[in-house]
């Protein structure tokens, strides 16, 4: 398990590529479970538990559908397990790193402006997450970093739009 976390961390630092992970369905299942669990924990700060669970399921479903569709359309379906494992694993680590910021910002400060240092850290974490996703996507597609970044940005915007439209009125 420690080797797996180290591999995900190395991918977050852009030192490893997703193809260096095993193409294992067990690893994929573990990565998706970790991603879902971190998503539930993170969203339970703003939503009741059942809504946080539903939000995590939608988020996970969007990730799976997006990656599967992207790689299917590019005729690279053999890369689905490793790509999803890398995205879910690194997403889990990024979510864990984001938890202290979520706790510091919290839903109770929604009416107040977020302090500049916290906002800056949040934006840096968002940019880092996009760069990691771009790194993974470019390797999965055997394309340039710019294409990987564009696709990652598209996914992030799509994900935010879907989550916001489904869950914005249900926050605590």
mmCIF file with all atom_site columns, C-alpha atoms in Angstrom, residues 94 118-131:
data_model
loop_
_atom_site.group_PDB
_atom_site.id
_atom_site.type_symbol
_atom_site.label_atom_id
_atom_site.label_alt_id
_atom_site.label_comp_id
_atom_site.label_asym_id
_atom_site.label_entity_id
_atom_site.label_seq_id
_atom_site.pdbx_PDB_ins_code
_atom_site.Cartn_x
_atom_site.Cartn_y
_atom_site.Cartn_z
_atom_site.occupancy
_atom_site.B_iso_or_equiv
_atom_site.pdbx_formal_charge
_atom_site.auth_seq_id
_atom_site.auth_comp_id
_atom_site.auth_asym_id
_atom_site.auth_atom_id
_atom_site.pdbx_PDB_model_num
ATOM 1  C CA . UNK A 1 94  ? -5.034 15.986 -3.650  1.00 0.00 ? 94  UNK A CA 1
ATOM 2  C CA . UNK A 1 118 ? -6.358 30.691 2.047   1.00 0.00 ? 118 UNK A CA 1
ATOM 3  C CA . UNK A 1 119 ? -7.723 31.686 -1.336  1.00 0.00 ? 119 UNK A CA 1
ATOM 4  C CA . UNK A 1 120 ? -4.198 31.736 -2.780  1.00 0.00 ? 120 UNK A CA 1
ATOM 5  C CA . UNK A 1 121 ? -3.482 28.259 -1.397  1.00 0.00 ? 121 UNK A CA 1
ATOM 6  C CA . UNK A 1 122 ? -6.786 26.984 -2.774  1.00 0.00 ? 122 UNK A CA 1
ATOM 7  C CA . UNK A 1 123 ? -6.024 28.383 -6.244  1.00 0.00 ? 123 UNK A CA 1
ATOM 8  C CA . UNK A 1 124 ? -2.502 26.889 -6.178  1.00 0.00 ? 124 UNK A CA 1
ATOM 9  C CA . UNK A 1 125 ? -3.931 23.510 -5.227  1.00 0.00 ? 125 UNK A CA 1
ATOM 10 C CA . UNK A 1 126 ? -6.489 23.767 -8.036  1.00 0.00 ? 126 UNK A CA 1
ATOM 11 C CA . UNK A 1 127 ? -3.754 24.621 -10.541 1.00 0.00 ? 127 UNK A CA 1
ATOM 12 C CA . UNK A 1 128 ? -1.560 21.772 -9.266  1.00 0.00 ? 128 UNK A CA 1
ATOM 13 C CA . UNK A 1 129 ? -4.507 19.386 -9.616  1.00 0.00 ? 129 UNK A CA 1
ATOM 14 C CA . UNK A 1 130 ? -5.072 20.529 -13.207 1.00 0.00 ? 130 UNK A CA 1
ATOM 15 C CA . UNK A 1 131 ? -1.368 20.091 -14.015 1.00 0.00 ? 131 UNK A CA 1
#
